[in-house]
Coordinates of C-alpha atoms in Angstrom, one line a residue:
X1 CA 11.3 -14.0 11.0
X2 CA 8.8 -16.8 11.8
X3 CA 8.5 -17.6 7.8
X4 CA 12.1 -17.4 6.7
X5 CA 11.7 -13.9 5.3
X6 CA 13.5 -10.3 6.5
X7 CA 11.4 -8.6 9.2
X8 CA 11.8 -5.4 8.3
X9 CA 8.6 -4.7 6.7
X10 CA 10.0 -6.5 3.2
X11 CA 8.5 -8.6 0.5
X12 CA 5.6 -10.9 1.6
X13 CA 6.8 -14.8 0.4
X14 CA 4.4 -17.2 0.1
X15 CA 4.7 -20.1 2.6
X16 CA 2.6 -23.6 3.5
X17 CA 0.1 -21.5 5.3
X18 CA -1.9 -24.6 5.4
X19 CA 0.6 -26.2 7.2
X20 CA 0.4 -23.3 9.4
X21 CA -3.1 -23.2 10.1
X22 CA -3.6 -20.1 8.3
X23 CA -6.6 -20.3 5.1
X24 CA -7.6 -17.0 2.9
X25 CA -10.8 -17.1 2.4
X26 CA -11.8 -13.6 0.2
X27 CA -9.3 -14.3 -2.5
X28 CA -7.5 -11.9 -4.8
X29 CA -6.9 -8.4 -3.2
X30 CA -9.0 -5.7 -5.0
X31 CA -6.8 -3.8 -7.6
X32 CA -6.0 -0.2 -6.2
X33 CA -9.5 1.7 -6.8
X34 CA -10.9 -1.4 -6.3
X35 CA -12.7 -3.3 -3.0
X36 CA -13.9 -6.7 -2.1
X37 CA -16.7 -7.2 0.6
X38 CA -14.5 -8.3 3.5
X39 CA -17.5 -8.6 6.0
X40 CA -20.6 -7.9 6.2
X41 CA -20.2 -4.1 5.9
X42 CA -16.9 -4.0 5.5
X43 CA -15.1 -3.0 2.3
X44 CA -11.3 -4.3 1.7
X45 CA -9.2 -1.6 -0.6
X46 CA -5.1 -1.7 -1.2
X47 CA -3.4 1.3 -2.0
X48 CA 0.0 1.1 -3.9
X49 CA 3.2 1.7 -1.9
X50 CA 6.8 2.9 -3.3
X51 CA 8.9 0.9 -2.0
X52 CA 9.7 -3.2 -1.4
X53 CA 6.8 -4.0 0.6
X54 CA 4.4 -2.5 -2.2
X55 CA 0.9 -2.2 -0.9
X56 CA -0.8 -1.5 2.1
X57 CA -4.4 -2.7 3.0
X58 CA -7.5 0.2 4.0
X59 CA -10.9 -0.2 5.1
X60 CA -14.3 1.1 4.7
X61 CA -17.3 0.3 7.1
X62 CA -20.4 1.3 6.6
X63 CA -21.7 4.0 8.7
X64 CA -25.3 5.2 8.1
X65 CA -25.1 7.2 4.7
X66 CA -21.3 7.9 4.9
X67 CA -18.0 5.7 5.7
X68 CA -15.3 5.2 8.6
X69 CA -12.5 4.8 6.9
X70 CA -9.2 2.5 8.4
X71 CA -6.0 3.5 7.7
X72 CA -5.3 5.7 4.6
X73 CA -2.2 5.1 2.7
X74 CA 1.0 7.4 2.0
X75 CA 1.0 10.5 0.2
X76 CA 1.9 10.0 -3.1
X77 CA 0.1 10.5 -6.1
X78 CA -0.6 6.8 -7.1
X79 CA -2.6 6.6 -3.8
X80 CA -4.3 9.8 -4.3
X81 CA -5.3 8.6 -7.7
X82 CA -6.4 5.1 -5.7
X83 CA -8.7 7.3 -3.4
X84 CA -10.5 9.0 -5.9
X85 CA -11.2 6.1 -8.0
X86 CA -12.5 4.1 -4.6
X87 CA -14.6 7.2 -3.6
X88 CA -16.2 7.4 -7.1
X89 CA -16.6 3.4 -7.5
X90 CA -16.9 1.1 -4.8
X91 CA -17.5 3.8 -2.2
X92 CA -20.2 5.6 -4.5
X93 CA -20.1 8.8 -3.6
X94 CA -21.0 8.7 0.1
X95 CA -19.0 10.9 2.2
X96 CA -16.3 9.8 4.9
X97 CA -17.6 10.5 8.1
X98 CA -14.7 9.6 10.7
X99 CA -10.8 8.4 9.6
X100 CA -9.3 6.3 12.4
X101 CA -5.8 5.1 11.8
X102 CA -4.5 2.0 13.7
X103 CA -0.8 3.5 14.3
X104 CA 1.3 6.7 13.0
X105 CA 3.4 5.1 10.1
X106 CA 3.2 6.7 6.8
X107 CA 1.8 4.2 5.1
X108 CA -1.2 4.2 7.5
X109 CA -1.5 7.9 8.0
X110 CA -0.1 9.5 4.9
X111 CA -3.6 10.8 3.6
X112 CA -5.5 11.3 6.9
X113 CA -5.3 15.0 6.8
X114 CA -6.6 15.1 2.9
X115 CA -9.2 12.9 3.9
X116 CA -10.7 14.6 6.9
X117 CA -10.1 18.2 5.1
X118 CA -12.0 16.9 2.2
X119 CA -14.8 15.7 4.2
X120 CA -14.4 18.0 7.3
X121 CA -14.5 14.6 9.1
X122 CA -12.3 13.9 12.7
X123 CA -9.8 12.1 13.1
X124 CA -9.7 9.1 15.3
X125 CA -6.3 7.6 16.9
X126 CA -4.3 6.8 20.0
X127 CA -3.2 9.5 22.2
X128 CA 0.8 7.8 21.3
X129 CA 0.4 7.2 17.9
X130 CA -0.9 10.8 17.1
X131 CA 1.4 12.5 19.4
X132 CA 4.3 11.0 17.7
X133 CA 2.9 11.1 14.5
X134 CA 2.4 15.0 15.2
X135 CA 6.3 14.8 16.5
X136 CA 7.6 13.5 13.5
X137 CA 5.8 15.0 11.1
X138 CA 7.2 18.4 12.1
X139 CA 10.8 16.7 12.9
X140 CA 12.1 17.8 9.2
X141 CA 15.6 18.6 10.2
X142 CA 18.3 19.3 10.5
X143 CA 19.4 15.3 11.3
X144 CA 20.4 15.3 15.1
X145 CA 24.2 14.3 16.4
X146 CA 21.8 12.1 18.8
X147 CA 20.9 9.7 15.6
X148 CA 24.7 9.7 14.2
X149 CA 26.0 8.6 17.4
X150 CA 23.2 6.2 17.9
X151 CA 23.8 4.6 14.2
X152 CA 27.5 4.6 14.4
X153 CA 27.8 2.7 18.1
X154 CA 25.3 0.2 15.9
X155 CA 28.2 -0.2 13.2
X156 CA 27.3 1.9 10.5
X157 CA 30.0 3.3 8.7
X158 CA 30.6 7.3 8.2
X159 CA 29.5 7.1 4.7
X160 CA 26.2 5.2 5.6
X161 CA 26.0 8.4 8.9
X162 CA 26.3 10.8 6.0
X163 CA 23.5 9.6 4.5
X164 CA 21.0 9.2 7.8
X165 CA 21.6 13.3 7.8
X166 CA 20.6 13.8 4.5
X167 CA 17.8 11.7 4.1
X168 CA 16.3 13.0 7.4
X169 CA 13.1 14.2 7.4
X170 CA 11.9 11.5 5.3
X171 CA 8.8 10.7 7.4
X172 CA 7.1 13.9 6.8
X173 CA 7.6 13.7 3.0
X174 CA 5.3 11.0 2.8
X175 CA 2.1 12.6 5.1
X176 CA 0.1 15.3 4.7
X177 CA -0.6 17.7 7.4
X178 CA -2.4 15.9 9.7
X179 CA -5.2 17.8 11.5
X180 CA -4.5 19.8 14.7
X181 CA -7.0 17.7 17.0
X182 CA -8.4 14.4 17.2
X183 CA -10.5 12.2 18.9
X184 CA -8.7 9.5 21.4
X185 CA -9.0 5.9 21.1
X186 CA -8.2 4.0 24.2
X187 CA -7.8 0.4 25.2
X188 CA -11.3 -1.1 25.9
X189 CA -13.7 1.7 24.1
X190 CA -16.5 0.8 22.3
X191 CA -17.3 2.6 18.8
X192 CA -20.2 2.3 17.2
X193 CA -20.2 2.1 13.3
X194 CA -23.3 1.9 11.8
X195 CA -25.7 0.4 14.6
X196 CA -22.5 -2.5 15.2
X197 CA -19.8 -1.9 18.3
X198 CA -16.4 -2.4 17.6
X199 CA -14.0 -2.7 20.7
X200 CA -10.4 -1.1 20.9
X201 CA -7.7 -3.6 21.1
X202 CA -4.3 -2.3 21.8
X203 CA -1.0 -3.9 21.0
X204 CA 2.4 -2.4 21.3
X205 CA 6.2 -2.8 19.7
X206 CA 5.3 -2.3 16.2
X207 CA 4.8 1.0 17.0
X208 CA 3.7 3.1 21.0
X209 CA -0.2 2.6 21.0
X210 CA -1.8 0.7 17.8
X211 CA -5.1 0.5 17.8
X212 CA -7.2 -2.8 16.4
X213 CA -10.7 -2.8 15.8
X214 CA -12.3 -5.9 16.8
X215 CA -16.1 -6.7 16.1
X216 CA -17.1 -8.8 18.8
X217 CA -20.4 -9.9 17.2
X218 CA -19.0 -12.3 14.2
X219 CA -15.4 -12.2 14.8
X220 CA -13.7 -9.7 12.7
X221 CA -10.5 -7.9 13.6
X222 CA -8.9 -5.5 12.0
X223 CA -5.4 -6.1 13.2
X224 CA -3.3 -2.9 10.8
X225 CA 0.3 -4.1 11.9
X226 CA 0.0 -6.0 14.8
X227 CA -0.6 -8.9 13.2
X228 CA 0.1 -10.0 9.7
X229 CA -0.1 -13.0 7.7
X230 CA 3.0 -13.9 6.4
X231 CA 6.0 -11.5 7.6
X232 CA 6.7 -10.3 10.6
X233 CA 6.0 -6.5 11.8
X234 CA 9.3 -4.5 11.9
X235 CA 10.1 -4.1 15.9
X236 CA 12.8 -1.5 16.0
X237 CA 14.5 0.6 18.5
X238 CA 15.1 4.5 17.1
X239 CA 17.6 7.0 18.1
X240 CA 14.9 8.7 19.8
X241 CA 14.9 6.1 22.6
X242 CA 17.5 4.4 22.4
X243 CA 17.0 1.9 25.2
X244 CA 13.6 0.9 24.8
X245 CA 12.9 -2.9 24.4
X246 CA 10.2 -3.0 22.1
X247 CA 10.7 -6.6 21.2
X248 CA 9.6 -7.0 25.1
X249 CA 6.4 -5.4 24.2
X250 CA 5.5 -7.1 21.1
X251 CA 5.9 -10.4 23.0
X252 CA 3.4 -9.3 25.6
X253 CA 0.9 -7.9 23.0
X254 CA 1.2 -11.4 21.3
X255 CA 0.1 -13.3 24.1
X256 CA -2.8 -11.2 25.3
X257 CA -4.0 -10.8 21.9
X258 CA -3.9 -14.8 22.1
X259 CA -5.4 -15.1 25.2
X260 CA -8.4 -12.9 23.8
X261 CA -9.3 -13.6 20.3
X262 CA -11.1 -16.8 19.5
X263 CA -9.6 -19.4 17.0
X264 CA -12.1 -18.4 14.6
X265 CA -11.9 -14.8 14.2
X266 CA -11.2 -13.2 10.6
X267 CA -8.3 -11.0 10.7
X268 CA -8.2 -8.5 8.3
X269 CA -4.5 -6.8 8.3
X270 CA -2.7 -3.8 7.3
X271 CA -0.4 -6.0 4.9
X272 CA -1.0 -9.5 3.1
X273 CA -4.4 -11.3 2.5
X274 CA -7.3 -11.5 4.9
X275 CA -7.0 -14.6 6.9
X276 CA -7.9 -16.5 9.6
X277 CA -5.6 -18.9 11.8
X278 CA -5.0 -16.1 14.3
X279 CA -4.0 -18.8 16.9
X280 CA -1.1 -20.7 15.3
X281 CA -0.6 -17.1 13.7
X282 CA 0.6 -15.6 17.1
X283 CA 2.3 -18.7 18.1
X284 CA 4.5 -18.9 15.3
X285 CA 5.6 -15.2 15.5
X286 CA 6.4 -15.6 18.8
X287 CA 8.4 -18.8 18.5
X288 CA 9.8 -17.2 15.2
X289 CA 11.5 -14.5 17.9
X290 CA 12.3 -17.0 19.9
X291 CA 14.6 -18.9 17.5
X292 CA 16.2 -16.4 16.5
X293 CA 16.9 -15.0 20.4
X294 CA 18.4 -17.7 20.4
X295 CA 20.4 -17.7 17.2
X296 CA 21.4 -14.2 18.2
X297 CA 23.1 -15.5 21.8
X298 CA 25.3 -18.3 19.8
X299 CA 26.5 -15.2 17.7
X300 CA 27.3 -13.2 20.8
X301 CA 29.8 -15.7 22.1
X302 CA 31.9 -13.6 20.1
X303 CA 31.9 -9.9 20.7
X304 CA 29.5 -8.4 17.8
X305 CA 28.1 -4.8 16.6
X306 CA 24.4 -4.4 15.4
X307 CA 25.4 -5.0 12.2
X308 CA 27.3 -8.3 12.5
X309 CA 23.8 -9.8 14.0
X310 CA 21.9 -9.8 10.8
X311 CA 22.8 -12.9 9.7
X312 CA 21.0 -14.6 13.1
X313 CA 18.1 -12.4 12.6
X314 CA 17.6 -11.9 9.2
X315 CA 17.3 -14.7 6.3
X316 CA 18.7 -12.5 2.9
X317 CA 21.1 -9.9 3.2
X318 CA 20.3 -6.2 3.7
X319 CA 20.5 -3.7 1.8
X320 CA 20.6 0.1 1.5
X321 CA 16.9 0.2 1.8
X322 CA 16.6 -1.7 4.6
X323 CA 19.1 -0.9 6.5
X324 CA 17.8 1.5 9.6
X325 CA 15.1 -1.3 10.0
X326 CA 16.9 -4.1 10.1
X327 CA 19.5 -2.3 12.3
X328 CA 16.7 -0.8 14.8
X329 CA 15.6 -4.7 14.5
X330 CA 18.8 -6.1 15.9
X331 CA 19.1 -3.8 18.7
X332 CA 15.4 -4.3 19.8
X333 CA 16.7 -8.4 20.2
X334 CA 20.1 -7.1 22.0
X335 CA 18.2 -4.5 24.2
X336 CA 15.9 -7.4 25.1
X337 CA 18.2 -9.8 25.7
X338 CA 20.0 -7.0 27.8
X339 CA 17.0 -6.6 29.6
X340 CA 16.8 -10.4 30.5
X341 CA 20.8 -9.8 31.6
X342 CA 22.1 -12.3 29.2
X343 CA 24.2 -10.2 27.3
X344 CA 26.0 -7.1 27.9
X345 CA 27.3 -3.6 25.8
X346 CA 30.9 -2.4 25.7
X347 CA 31.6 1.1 23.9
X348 CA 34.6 1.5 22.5
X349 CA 36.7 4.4 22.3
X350 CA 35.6 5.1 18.6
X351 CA 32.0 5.3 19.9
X352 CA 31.0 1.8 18.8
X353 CA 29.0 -0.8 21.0
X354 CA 30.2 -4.2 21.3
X355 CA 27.7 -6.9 22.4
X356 CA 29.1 -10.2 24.2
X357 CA 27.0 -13.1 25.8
X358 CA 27.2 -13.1 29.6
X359 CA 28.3 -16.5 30.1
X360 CA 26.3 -18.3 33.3
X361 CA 28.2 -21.3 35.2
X362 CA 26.9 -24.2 35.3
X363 CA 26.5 -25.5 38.7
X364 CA 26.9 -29.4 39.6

């Protein structure tokens, strides 16, 4: 949203990043199998993903004889085939001795379980991010009436509810089992990977409790979804909860995140390049929101559904693909608005909300 592009997790455009204040300073990403030295001790791997936004970055840190491992990619195959080719190559043979995953997407959890069977290693997260993780995982159907009223009151048509129930259960298609305990991570906790600390920053709205790693000692984050280079991290609202404001959250993760980290720390991210500029970085996805906040109240002077706010939102149109996230995305910008009482939500008798600007007098 802040770089012209569709938040919902899409393709990665290229922008004036030097204009921006962003530089990226390792180069080209490592071909899957790959890695490039990211930091001292830190490997940078990307792992193929099938679907728009095609990749997703990982992480190896040295730890003694053995690796931690960040983030693991989605079950499929071509990322299986990715891992063994990294744990053969650049990882040369050593074995993985934790797997801590920043949050409970797929794409970041998808091969935990195969990696800490393999290796009979733990697994490290948030208490949120693994308790949902575990929720979902197991949540394989059938769809719930919950999530057809919840996308029909967005706008969706019945075709388009038809095919939320039989596509449900997705999530757990792409993840393997993940293990049955874990190890909590907790805002403020200290790990130790190979004789260096690295703290536990958490940042919320992407998803309940993601986890960063930052190393305090030469400035190295790695930020998984929280922040990213050059789109802006989906921030949905789900059937599951349907009035959360998320968006709320993000906002307040961006600013203490910019209130912490220095103006020279490298952030190493779940998508995109490696970069630093983490400064102007949080500032321009916050104003990004912001615009568009505002965008989204000039539409609202005329009663709208969900749907009808992509256009203020979102810079290309949406398709099939993307249509839960960019619909869970307009709501997490009504429900915040809502929260902020500057709109309200009128349900029709067909079961479909209609969102209207509350319009405040202007007092002489």
């Amino acid at each position: 949203m802040a770089d012209g592009v569709i938040t919902s997790e899409g393709e990665i455009e290229g922008g004036a990043d030097g204009l921006r204040g962003l530089t990226y300073p390792l180069g080209a990403a490592p071909a899957s199998g790959e890695a490039v030295v990211a930091a001292p001790g830190v490997l940078w791997l990307r792992l193929p993903l099938p679907m728009q936004l095609n990749h997703v970055n990982v992480y190896a840190i040295e730890d003694g004889d053995g690796w931690v491992v960040v983030d693991t990619g989605i079950r499929t195959p071509e990322a299986l085939a990715g891992w063994e080719a990294a744990l053969a190559g650049p990882l040369a043979g050593r074995p993985v001795t934790r797997v801590i995953c920043t949050h409970m997407h797929p794409d970041h959890i998808g091969l935990a379980g195969w990696l800490c069977e393999r290796f009979d290693a733990p697994l490290l997260m948030t208490q949120l991010e693994y308790v949902t993780g575990r929720m979902l995982v197991s949540d394989t159907g059938p769809a719930p009436e919950a999530g057809a009223v919840f996308w029909r009151a967005a706008g969706w048509s019945e075709d388009q509810v038809e095919r939320y129930r039989t596509s449900y259960g997705r999530f757990a298609k792409g993840v393997a089992p993940l293990p049955a305990g874990y190890q909590r991570l907790g805002a403020g906790q200290t790990l130790s990977i190979g004789g260096e600390d690295w703290t536990i920053v958490i940042g919320n709205g992407h998803s309940p409790e993601h986890a960063c790693l930052w190393r305090r000692s030469d400035g190295v984050l790695i930020s998984g979804d929280q922040i990213l280079p050059r789109i802006s991290s989906n921030i949905s609202v789900w059937p599951t909860e349907p009035l959360a404001d998320p968006l709320h959250d993000w906002m307040t993760s961006l600013e203490r995140l910019g209130d912490l980290l220095p103006p020279d720390t490298l952030v190493l991210p779940g998508h995109g390049e490696p970069f630093t500029g983490v400064l102007p970085r949080i500032e321009a996805l916050m104003r990004g929101h912001r615009v568009s906040l505002t965008r989204l109240e000039r539409t609202l002077r005329t009663p709208s559904r969900a749907v009808d706010c992509f256009g203020a939102l979102f810079a290309r149109p949406v398709d099939g693909g993307l249509l839960g996230m960019a619909t869970g995305e307009a709501i997490a910008h009504l429900n915040y608005l809502a929260g902020q009482g500057r709109v309200r939500r009128d349900r029709d008798d067909g079961g479909v909300d209609w969102w209207s600007l509350i319009e405040t007098e202007t007092v002489a």
